[in-house]
Amino acid sequence: MQTVTLTIDGSPVRTAKGSSVLDAALEWGICIPHLCHVPSLKDTGACRICIVENVRNGESKVTASCTLTAQEGMVIRTNTEKIQKFRRNIAELLVAQAPNSKAIQDVAVRCGVKEVRYPFRNDNCIQCGRCVRYCTEMWRANALGFVGRGKNRRVEFPFATRPDFCKNCGSCTLYCPMSVTPCGGPMKRGEESLCGKCESQTVTAPGMIGACTRCDLGKGFQCTRHML
Amino acid sequence: MNHWHYMCILTAFTFIILTGSQTLINNKLMREVRMSMPTIDPILEGRRSQPGQLIEVLQDVQEICGYIPADAMKTVAKELGVPLMEVYRVANFYKAFTLKPRGKNVITICTGTACHVRGSDLLIDQVKGQLQLEPGETTKDGTFTVECVNCLGACALAPIVVQNGSYLDHMTPGKLRRIIDKTRGAKRKEASDA
Amino acid sequence: MRKLEHFEELETLRKKVVAQRGKIRSTVIICGGSGCQATRCLSVIDAVKKEIVKQGLDHEVLLRTTGCHGFCEQGPLMVVEPDNFFYCHLTAADAQEIVSSTLKNGKVVDRLLYTDPLTGKKIKTEAEIPFYSAQYRQLLKYNKLLDPCSIEDYIAAGGYKALAKTLTGISPKAVIEEIKSSGLRGRGGGGFPTGRKWAEARSVPEDEKYVVCNADEGDPGAYMDRCVLEANPHLVIEGMMIGAWALGARQGYVYVRKEYPLAVKHVKLAVKQAREMGILGENILGSSFCFDVEVARGGGAFVCGESTALMASLEGKVGEPRPKDIHTVKEGLWNKPTVLNNVETWANVPSIILNGSGWFASKGTRGSKGTKIFALTGQVKNTGLVEIAMGTMLHDIIFKIGGGPKNGKAIKAVQAGGPSGGCLPVSKFDIPVDFDTLYKMGSMMGSGGMVVMDEGTCMVDLAKYFLKFLQDESCGKCVPCRVGVDRMLEIVTDIAEGRGSREQISLLQELAETVAETSLCALGKTAPNPVLSTMRYFADEYAAHVDEKRCPAGVCKELIHYDILADKCTGCGVCLRSCPHDAIKGEKKTVHAIDEQICRKCGICVTECKFDAIAVV
């Protein structure tokens, strides 16, 4: 097996050739927060939570680590002030869209969101694409897909009706972050808030940001790292 | 041959004539029904099993049928070898495709920057008020569909409105109101003449 | 059409056609581009054709229908050679006089001449019109010389000479070196050095490669590519062929947006004629080069102007961009090395090969060589396509070529680069127009759209307009663009409707920076530009909306109301009848009044009133 060695946050990391930077980091216990990434499925770079700085020739470029293939000699920084600010802003946008999910609330708090400066909305889907990818890549049923563009983009069956070729596997519901309700129960429309109560352990241990502490973050996502 | 024979032959003859003409009439009706639902077979010619041709095929379907019928999507999926979900996605993604039949008169208002700066918003307001429609919708009687397009490339003649393929330049809300009235009037005259 | 087997046959054909054309005494050139078709030029062409035959001149006079000349607001327009008379705003009824006076007797018809808006005088010839004379029409000058539906016209004008020169004596590597030293940079918006792109693609060890022409000109307010494709499609095809030779590609695609039906038609016809003549296909003109072009239509999506989205669309998929950590020159169309360039970039290639890289590099600035076509539109007197050498002062483009403000209101700003670009205030017009200067000022060359705005344009409203456009066209895949642009629009709408606060302005700034750096593709990355540039240069307008709840330009509906001025109103009732919401009341010949509760501020009454009696307050 061919390997490449790259530097992440100052530490040399060796990983199989063809791995993504995100996979390499997670293998080595450097926890880059992520949302739409699922270990067995193709990465699309949709949520932009896993962003890192890729330093080349003195210039650093912000890019998603799940779609960035690890190359020999790469220099990656996962937790600069700029990255923390951007990650926090993106998580803030997400929790303002869909506060009614423990998993989304947890991501937001994990990324350092203390207050939400946008009016809350109450969407049922944050378009992470897990359901679509399970259906298309794992089960090859092609019963779910992203339909429409921009604000009207949604996950839908063909003609908005469950087709007869749907295999009834249940993956779409099982892996959906929205299916994990907040511990205080679903929030009523107009009364949404950033609860911040069910936060992951990493936030209470400030010195440990970036290291995996087997956080509760994994519970909503079937994060398989804590099983290693 | 006596009277009885003649009666039998006459009855048989009449029977043959009647059933024969009934079959002829049925065939003609069947042909008419088949002709009124445009066939998309010629579009698929030379493109079967080529997933890359999906968008070109749907463009032709849109031109011939005026929209993308659900049945057409299913046929295209089968003939091109593309999952139905994918055909449905492509039909929904591109503005060129409509999933519902459009009205007899399609009024397209250009909302490009040059047209916006010269008042295309006023044209949208005019049409909203006159036809009680949001852009993208069709009137209940199927006479008008209003659509917006993000630049037609005739910016020096802004604001532009396209009616059924003809470009109308330097439009004002007043001009648009008169054009819609004229079209309505023509349709009413057509209906009363018929 | 006979197939040509060898380069010499091309030269023979060229000489033959030129000789034939030389016998013509007079040529009538009428613009048949989309813009002029909108002003009914086809009826003019028809009428002139009939008149020429009727007056017995069809053996001495050649009628040529060309593509777009770029001066669309004057259409339908005509140039009569050899005197170079320029007639504009034609109708079918003018045909008889034109043929009998000008064509038969060489006399000019004064009333049809162009009137200079600055001096008020009539101008006789096309060469004297300031709009044209102040330009450097390197590419556009061919438009009136040829009928886009005739490959012979193109050949007579010198077409496919560059291709012949390349195939008979310039190696692929040498072609790339020539393009590199010319300094040609992409004309589609990115400004990436073209020679470097070709070199990178050539270096990939792969047999199957592609060249693609991006004609999905989605920027609202830009129509340069439409003009070039409608008027001179062979020029683009020739450029692509030279690129394909340099790259080692056998197949090319022209992706034209569906909203340009005439451009699609002309490119398809040009490809057909080139195939028939043996200029496209196997063993072109006796060489070992094999190349063909396919024309694909866009589906109506601005995002498909982005290279990875365009390639996805060519593959028959939805136009969702993919991350560009691996460039498309390495893995592009069907994961093969692909060179994608804009229409204007390809159009510049033949002349670089014919005249040399030094010739091209002799114009322009240090970082931006050659010429660029801009679409100058909006509130200027002379709107149309402007081709200038890079480095021309922005002030000259807008005031000299453009002729200054149109409606008497002072010019306030110019938006360059479309929705991905930024605006520049009039105080900053003293800059040379080139890639790096515009970028430094917070704007962008983009594809070349230049929309001029006057005092009657509200910059907050403009930022709202662009955000709405981008929200509509966003593919929706990534969070910063899908949600971020939506939230930016929410904040700017709050500001425009009088609910804004200072905190929102700083939040807007922070959000804009986040979207700009974290989005997946260039659409999202450049989406905040209109907001950032208007906030930078027009902070006072934002402040007025937030602190005083006032719209200085009188545009934002919630902050204005309409008043009928008692001293000007004649009671004619035009406003009452034209109001679509029945908000105006009044008896005949008495001063009318607008009911503010019902009034939706659509502004229709203001445009209909002939006495300027309605004021925006």
JSON list of C-alpha atoms in Angstrom, two decimals, chain A residues 44-48 51 62-63 67-69 82 85-86 89-90 93-94 96-97 117-119 121 126-127 146 148-151 153, chain C residues 300-301 320 323 325-326 471-480 482-484 486-487 490-491 507 510-511 513-514 517-520:
[
{"chain": "A", "resi": 44, "resn": "THR", "atom": "CA", "xyz": [-19.33, 15.98, -1.81]},
{"chain": "A", "resi": 45, "resn": "GLY", "atom": "CA", "xyz": [-18.11, 18.96, 0.19]},
{"chain": "A", "resi": 46, "resn": "ALA", "atom": "CA", "xyz": [-21.61, 20.31, 0.74]},
{"chain": "A", "resi": 47, "resn": "CYS", "atom": "CA", "xyz": [-21.68, 21.42, 4.37]},
{"chain": "A", "resi": 48, "resn": "ARG", "atom": "CA", "xyz": [-18.29, 23.25, 4.41]},
{"chain": "A", "resi": 51, "resn": "ILE", "atom": "CA", "xyz": [-12.85, 23.50, 6.07]},
{"chain": "A", "resi": 62, "resn": "VAL", "atom": "CA", "xyz": [-9.53, 27.77, 2.55]},
{"chain": "A", "resi": 63, "resn": "THR", "atom": "CA", "xyz": [-10.93, 24.51, 1.24]},
{"chain": "A", "resi": 67, "resn": "THR", "atom": "CA", "xyz": [-12.76, 16.64, -1.03]},
{"chain": "A", "resi": 68, "resn": "LEU", "atom": "CA", "xyz": [-9.06, 17.50, -0.77]},
{"chain": "A", "resi": 69, "resn": "THR", "atom": "CA", "xyz": [-6.87, 14.52, -1.65]},
{"chain": "A", "resi": 82, "resn": "LYS", "atom": "CA", "xyz": [-9.83, 32.43, 10.56]},
{"chain": "A", "resi": 85, "resn": "LYS", "atom": "CA", "xyz": [-14.50, 32.09, 12.70]},
{"chain": "A", "resi": 86, "resn": "PHE", "atom": "CA", "xyz": [-15.69, 30.72, 9.35]},
{"chain": "A", "resi": 89, "resn": "ASN", "atom": "CA", "xyz": [-20.41, 31.30, 11.04]},
{"chain": "A", "resi": 90, "resn": "ILE", "atom": "CA", "xyz": [-21.41, 28.35, 8.90]},
{"chain": "A", "resi": 93, "resn": "LEU", "atom": "CA", "xyz": [-26.25, 29.55, 9.58]},
{"chain": "A", "resi": 94, "resn": "LEU", "atom": "CA", "xyz": [-27.14, 25.87, 9.90]},
{"chain": "A", "resi": 96, "resn": "ALA", "atom": "CA", "xyz": [-30.61, 29.12, 12.39]},
{"chain": "A", "resi": 97, "resn": "GLN", "atom": "CA", "xyz": [-32.10, 27.10, 9.51]},
{"chain": "A", "resi": 117, "resn": "ARG", "atom": "CA", "xyz": [-27.77, 36.52, 15.01]},
{"chain": "A", "resi": 118, "resn": "TYR", "atom": "CA", "xyz": [-30.35, 35.52, 12.40]},
{"chain": "A", "resi": 119, "resn": "PRO", "atom": "CA", "xyz": [-34.09, 35.01, 12.80]},
{"chain": "A", "resi": 121, "resn": "ARG", "atom": "CA", "xyz": [-36.38, 29.22, 10.68]},
{"chain": "A", "resi": 126, "resn": "ILE", "atom": "CA", "xyz": [-30.31, 20.79, 5.92]},
{"chain": "A", "resi": 127, "resn": "GLN", "atom": "CA", "xyz": [-29.47, 19.03, 2.66]},
{"chain": "A", "resi": 146, "resn": "PHE", "atom": "CA", "xyz": [-31.81, 16.52, -4.90]},
{"chain": "A", "resi": 148, "resn": "GLY", "atom": "CA", "xyz": [-34.54, 21.92, -7.91]},
{"chain": "A", "resi": 149, "resn": "ARG", "atom": "CA", "xyz": [-32.08, 24.73, -7.55]},
{"chain": "A", "resi": 150, "resn": "GLY", "atom": "CA", "xyz": [-30.98, 27.22, -4.91]},
{"chain": "A", "resi": 151, "resn": "LYS", "atom": "CA", "xyz": [-33.63, 28.03, -2.36]},
{"chain": "A", "resi": 153, "resn": "ARG", "atom": "CA", "xyz": [-33.65, 22.65, -3.72]},
{"chain": "C", "resi": 300, "resn": "GLY", "atom": "CA", "xyz": [-31.14, 28.04, -18.75]},
{"chain": "C", "resi": 301, "resn": "ALA", "atom": "CA", "xyz": [-28.79, 28.10, -15.79]},
{"chain": "C", "resi": 320, "resn": "GLU", "atom": "CA", "xyz": [-23.73, 21.37, -10.10]},
{"chain": "C", "resi": 323, "resn": "PRO", "atom": "CA", "xyz": [-14.54, 21.31, -6.10]},
{"chain": "C", "resi": 325, "resn": "ASP", "atom": "CA", "xyz": [-8.80, 21.04, -6.13]},
{"chain": "C", "resi": 326, "resn": "ILE", "atom": "CA", "xyz": [-8.06, 18.96, -9.21]},
{"chain": "C", "resi": 471, "resn": "GLN", "atom": "CA", "xyz": [-30.05, 33.31, -5.01]},
{"chain": "C", "resi": 472, "resn": "ASP", "atom": "CA", "xyz": [-32.16, 32.37, -8.02]},
{"chain": "C", "resi": 473, "resn": "GLU", "atom": "CA", "xyz": [-29.22, 30.93, -9.93]},
{"chain": "C", "resi": 474, "resn": "SER", "atom": "CA", "xyz": [-27.36, 29.22, -7.10]},
{"chain": "C", "resi": 475, "resn": "CYS", "atom": "CA", "xyz": [-27.23, 25.47, -7.57]},
{"chain": "C", "resi": 476, "resn": "GLY", "atom": "CA", "xyz": [-27.87, 25.03, -3.84]},
{"chain": "C", "resi": 477, "resn": "LYS", "atom": "CA", "xyz": [-25.28, 22.38, -3.07]},
{"chain": "C", "resi": 478, "resn": "CYS", "atom": "CA", "xyz": [-23.14, 24.13, -0.47]},
{"chain": "C", "resi": 479, "resn": "VAL", "atom": "CA", "xyz": [-24.28, 25.85, 2.71]},
{"chain": "C", "resi": 480, "resn": "PRO", "atom": "CA", "xyz": [-22.45, 29.20, 2.41]},
{"chain": "C", "resi": 482, "resn": "ARG", "atom": "CA", "xyz": [-27.45, 28.44, -0.53]},
{"chain": "C", "resi": 483, "resn": "VAL", "atom": "CA", "xyz": [-28.05, 29.71, 3.00]},
{"chain": "C", "resi": 484, "resn": "GLY", "atom": "CA", "xyz": [-25.49, 32.53, 3.17]},
{"chain": "C", "resi": 486, "resn": "ASP", "atom": "CA", "xyz": [-30.26, 33.95, 1.24]},
{"chain": "C", "resi": 487, "resn": "ARG", "atom": "CA", "xyz": [-29.44, 35.47, 4.63]},
{"chain": "C", "resi": 490, "resn": "GLU", "atom": "CA", "xyz": [-32.67, 38.96, 4.04]},
{"chain": "C", "resi": 491, "resn": "ILE", "atom": "CA", "xyz": [-30.46, 41.55, 5.71]},
{"chain": "C", "resi": 507, "resn": "LEU", "atom": "CA", "xyz": [-23.08, 41.15, 10.44]},
{"chain": "C", "resi": 510, "resn": "GLU", "atom": "CA", "xyz": [-18.79, 39.28, 8.34]},
{"chain": "C", "resi": 511, "resn": "LEU", "atom": "CA", "xyz": [-21.22, 37.00, 6.51]},
{"chain": "C", "resi": 513, "resn": "GLU", "atom": "CA", "xyz": [-16.44, 37.51, 4.00]},
{"chain": "C", "resi": 514, "resn": "THR", "atom": "CA", "xyz": [-17.40, 34.01, 5.14]},
{"chain": "C", "resi": 517, "resn": "GLU", "atom": "CA", "xyz": [-13.93, 32.27, 1.29]},
{"chain": "C", "resi": 518, "resn": "THR", "atom": "CA", "xyz": [-15.84, 29.10, 2.09]},
{"chain": "C", "resi": 519, "resn": "SER", "atom": "CA", "xyz": [-18.10, 28.58, -0.92]},
{"chain": "C", "resi": 520, "resn": "LEU", "atom": "CA", "xyz": [-17.49, 25.59, -3.15]}
]
